[in-house]
Short mmCIF file of C-alpha atoms in Angstrom, two decimals:
data_model
loop_
_atom_site.label_atom_id
_atom_site.label_comp_id
_atom_site.label_asym_id
_atom_site.label_seq_id
_atom_site.Cartn_x
_atom_site.Cartn_y
_atom_site.Cartn_z
CA ASP A 1 107.60 115.46 86.29
CA GLN A 2 104.60 117.75 88.14
CA GLN A 3 105.06 121.23 86.83
CA VAL A 4 102.09 122.44 89.21
CA LYS A 5 101.95 121.05 92.50
CA GLN A 6 99.15 121.52 95.24
CA ASN A 7 100.86 120.09 98.16
CA SER A 8 97.73 120.25 100.27
CA PRO A 9 95.29 117.29 99.30
CA SER A 10 92.39 118.54 101.50
CA LEU A 11 91.40 121.92 103.84
CA SER A 12 88.30 122.23 106.31
CA VAL A 13 87.22 125.77 106.96
CA GLN A 14 84.50 127.20 108.90
CA GLU A 15 81.54 128.86 106.97
CA GLY A 16 82.22 132.67 107.04
CA ARG A 17 86.10 132.50 107.22
CA ILE A 18 88.48 132.73 104.63
CA SER A 19 89.86 129.78 102.71
CA ILE A 20 93.35 130.16 101.27
CA LEU A 21 94.26 127.41 98.64
CA ASN A 22 98.02 127.35 97.46
CA CYS A 23 99.68 126.19 94.27
CA ASP A 24 103.39 126.14 93.40
CA TYR A 25 104.88 125.64 89.78
CA THR A 26 108.24 124.87 88.75
CA ASN A 27 108.43 126.42 85.13
CA SER A 28 108.83 129.95 84.74
CA MET A 29 107.42 129.80 81.32
CA PHE A 30 103.64 130.14 82.08
CA ASP A 31 101.81 132.68 80.29
CA TYR A 32 98.64 132.71 82.88
CA PHE A 33 96.89 130.74 85.42
CA LEU A 34 93.85 129.60 86.27
CA TRP A 35 91.59 128.11 89.15
CA TYR A 36 88.95 125.51 88.39
CA LYS A 37 86.39 124.27 90.89
CA LYS A 38 85.10 120.74 90.59
CA TYR A 39 81.94 119.00 92.01
CA PRO A 40 81.43 115.34 92.02
CA ALA A 41 79.91 113.81 88.51
CA GLU A 42 80.71 117.23 86.86
CA GLY A 43 83.45 118.60 84.92
CA PRO A 44 85.71 121.30 86.19
CA THR A 45 84.22 124.93 86.21
CA PHE A 46 86.40 127.80 85.54
CA LEU A 47 86.58 130.19 88.43
CA ILE A 48 89.26 133.07 88.19
CA SER A 49 92.33 133.72 86.33
CA ILE A 50 95.35 135.73 86.43
CA SER A 51 97.91 136.50 83.95
CA SER A 52 101.65 136.37 84.59
CA ILE A 53 101.93 140.23 84.17
CA LYS A 54 99.90 140.82 87.35
CA ASP A 55 99.93 139.96 91.04
CA LYS A 56 96.23 140.11 91.96
CA ASN A 57 93.24 139.69 90.45
CA GLU A 58 89.66 139.74 92.28
CA ASP A 59 86.22 138.60 91.33
CA GLY A 60 83.73 139.10 94.11
CA ARG A 61 84.41 136.55 96.89
CA PHE A 62 87.55 135.12 94.88
CA THR A 63 91.07 136.78 94.74
CA VAL A 64 94.02 135.30 93.34
CA PHE A 65 97.57 136.29 94.11
CA LEU A 66 100.68 135.62 91.91
CA ASN A 67 104.26 135.71 93.44
CA LYS A 68 106.44 134.85 90.40
CA SER A 69 109.70 135.15 92.39
CA ALA A 70 108.38 132.59 94.49
CA LYS A 71 106.56 130.39 91.71
CA HIS A 72 103.64 130.76 93.87
CA LEU A 73 99.84 131.36 93.65
CA SER A 74 96.96 131.23 96.01
CA LEU A 75 93.47 131.40 95.79
CA HIS A 76 91.50 133.36 98.71
CA ILE A 77 87.86 132.81 99.20
CA VAL A 78 86.23 135.32 101.43
CA PRO A 79 83.79 134.56 103.37
CA SER A 80 83.61 130.75 102.67
CA GLN A 81 80.25 129.33 102.07
CA PRO A 82 79.35 125.75 102.42
CA GLY A 83 78.61 125.47 98.40
CA ASP A 84 82.17 126.23 98.07
CA SER A 85 82.82 122.74 99.06
CA ALA A 86 84.43 121.31 96.17
CA VAL A 87 87.73 120.10 94.52
CA TYR A 88 89.80 122.96 93.39
CA PHE A 89 92.51 122.71 90.72
CA CYS A 90 94.96 125.23 89.79
CA ALA A 91 96.09 125.05 86.29
CA ALA A 92 98.56 126.87 84.08
CA VAL A 93 98.85 127.67 80.46
CA PRO A 94 102.54 127.58 78.67
CA TYR A 95 103.70 130.64 76.88
CA GLY A 96 103.44 130.73 73.04
CA GLY A 97 102.01 128.33 70.56
CA ALA A 98 98.51 128.42 68.93
CA THR A 99 96.66 126.22 71.88
CA ASN A 100 95.63 126.83 75.49
CA LYS A 101 96.83 123.53 76.67
CA LEU A 102 96.16 123.15 80.58
CA ILE A 103 98.79 121.84 82.97
CA PHE A 104 96.68 121.16 86.02
CA GLY A 105 97.99 120.46 89.85
CA THR A 106 96.50 117.56 91.68
CA GLY A 107 93.83 119.29 93.23
CA THR A 108 92.73 120.22 97.05
CA LEU A 109 89.59 119.16 98.32
CA LEU A 110 87.76 122.15 100.37
CA ALA A 111 85.34 121.40 102.80
CA VAL A 112 83.51 124.39 104.32
CA GLN A 113 81.73 123.42 107.80
CA PRO A 114 78.08 125.26 108.63
CA ASP B 1 72.89 126.65 75.28
CA ALA B 2 73.42 122.62 76.41
CA GLY B 3 77.02 123.37 76.96
CA VAL B 4 79.61 120.80 76.24
CA THR B 5 78.31 117.16 76.52
CA GLN B 6 79.76 113.72 76.44
CA SER B 7 78.78 110.12 75.83
CA PRO B 8 78.57 107.66 77.22
CA THR B 9 78.46 108.58 80.81
CA HIS B 10 80.02 105.31 82.03
CA LEU B 11 81.79 102.54 80.29
CA ILE B 12 83.01 99.26 81.07
CA LYS B 13 85.51 97.40 79.00
CA THR B 14 88.22 94.66 79.07
CA ARG B 15 92.09 94.73 78.51
CA GLY B 16 92.86 94.85 75.01
CA GLN B 17 89.65 96.10 73.74
CA GLN B 18 89.12 99.41 71.73
CA VAL B 19 86.73 102.02 73.07
CA THR B 20 85.29 105.49 71.48
CA LEU B 21 84.25 108.27 73.48
CA ARG B 22 82.21 111.28 72.13
CA CYS B 23 82.23 114.93 72.67
CA SER B 24 79.84 117.97 71.50
CA PRO B 25 81.22 121.13 72.05
CA LYS B 26 79.54 124.30 73.35
CA SER B 27 77.91 126.32 70.47
CA GLY B 28 80.17 128.51 68.94
CA HIS B 29 83.32 126.79 69.84
CA ASP B 30 85.58 125.45 67.36
CA THR B 31 88.29 124.02 69.35
CA VAL B 32 88.08 120.60 71.33
CA SER B 33 90.64 119.17 73.79
CA TRP B 34 90.68 115.98 75.91
CA TYR B 35 92.12 115.44 79.16
CA GLN B 36 92.43 112.04 81.34
CA GLN B 37 91.92 112.32 85.05
CA ALA B 38 93.07 109.23 86.80
CA LEU B 39 91.86 108.93 90.46
CA GLY B 40 93.41 111.46 92.89
CA GLN B 41 95.23 113.33 90.16
CA GLY B 42 94.41 116.45 88.02
CA PRO B 43 93.45 116.30 84.26
CA GLN B 44 96.24 115.63 82.18
CA PHE B 45 96.15 116.96 78.33
CA ILE B 46 95.83 114.33 75.96
CA PHE B 47 95.61 116.32 72.52
CA GLN B 48 93.66 119.30 71.28
CA TYR B 49 91.61 119.40 67.71
CA TYR B 50 91.04 122.30 65.84
CA GLU B 51 89.72 122.65 62.15
CA GLU B 52 89.58 118.82 62.06
CA GLU B 53 93.46 118.63 62.65
CA GLU B 54 95.48 117.48 65.84
CA ARG B 55 96.88 120.76 66.86
CA GLN B 56 99.06 119.54 69.89
CA ARG B 57 99.78 116.21 71.41
CA GLY B 58 100.54 115.52 75.31
CA ASN B 59 102.51 112.66 76.67
CA PHE B 60 100.22 109.89 75.40
CA PRO B 61 101.10 106.83 73.49
CA ASP B 62 99.85 106.39 69.92
CA ARG B 63 97.02 104.01 71.33
CA PHE B 64 95.30 107.32 71.87
CA SER B 65 94.18 109.07 68.69
CA GLY B 66 91.27 111.32 67.91
CA HIS B 67 89.03 112.86 65.46
CA GLN B 68 87.14 116.23 64.87
CA PHE B 69 84.06 116.52 62.56
CA PRO B 70 83.17 119.20 60.27
CA ASN B 71 80.39 120.36 62.83
CA TYR B 72 83.39 120.43 65.54
CA SER B 73 82.28 117.41 67.46
CA SER B 74 85.04 115.09 68.30
CA GLU B 75 85.71 111.42 69.22
CA LEU B 76 88.55 110.09 71.30
CA ASN B 77 89.44 106.33 70.61
CA VAL B 78 91.86 104.09 72.48
CA ASN B 79 93.29 100.93 71.32
CA ALA B 80 94.49 98.02 73.20
CA LEU B 81 93.01 99.17 76.74
CA LEU B 82 95.25 98.86 79.49
CA LEU B 83 94.10 98.60 83.27
CA GLY B 84 95.98 101.94 83.77
CA ASP B 85 93.60 103.48 81.30
CA SER B 86 90.88 103.31 83.64
CA ALA B 87 90.31 107.18 84.41
CA LEU B 88 87.80 110.01 83.94
CA TYR B 89 88.12 111.57 80.60
CA LEU B 90 87.00 115.14 80.18
CA CYS B 91 86.63 117.10 76.93
CA ALA B 92 86.63 120.52 76.88
CA SER B 93 85.71 123.16 74.22
CA SER B 94 87.08 126.69 73.54
CA THR B 95 87.27 129.63 71.03
CA TYR B 96 90.34 131.52 72.34
CA ASN B 97 91.00 131.24 76.38
CA GLU B 98 88.56 130.10 78.57
CA GLN B 99 87.72 126.13 78.24
CA PHE B 100 84.42 124.77 79.23
CA PHE B 101 84.57 121.14 80.28
CA GLY B 102 82.03 118.53 79.79
CA PRO B 103 80.91 116.04 82.85
CA GLY B 104 83.32 113.40 81.51
CA THR B 105 82.93 109.69 80.67
CA ARG B 106 84.06 107.33 83.36
CA LEU B 107 85.93 104.55 81.72
CA THR B 108 86.84 101.34 83.99
CA VAL B 109 88.95 98.56 82.16
CA LEU B 110 88.76 95.30 83.70
#
């Protein structure tokens, strides 16, 4: 039962253009959402998050949009840089409880071409 | 600050053996979570330790067990290894929200 889905396994973008990574979820009981970036041989690194009560959060070149009615979120990277090439994971945290257990999607490999 | 460290980096075992993986959390962090990332998949939550107790557990069999020490470091133990246990095992430490991940231990079961 995949509660968080990233349907695009890969994405290729030209340097300077916008990268849009998508994520869908099936469970309405998520408190907030996060995006992580992962380089080979390294652990995932936190990028940006958004609370379920917001519809947009921006941090420099990274913006996350949340559409609760569609159970969809997206990460926009503008402008894309070659150093952004990595696997991007969408993750969700369920409401309540004492833990911040993360439920991850399967990831999207972003390749930014110079 | 060394961040989250894990050992060993790589490990090869055979079916039926037992393995212990280790994690040292980021300085100041008291909570440790373990995740399994199979090839082509996202990390899956195994369990979380806080104050030396298992606080929450994911959908993993009892062959997977853990421990947290008074200095907040943690171990993940897997008994009776199966081929399907081959994966990258990630440790994450946190205080409240943001989790910081270690580089992982690559376990190969032959």
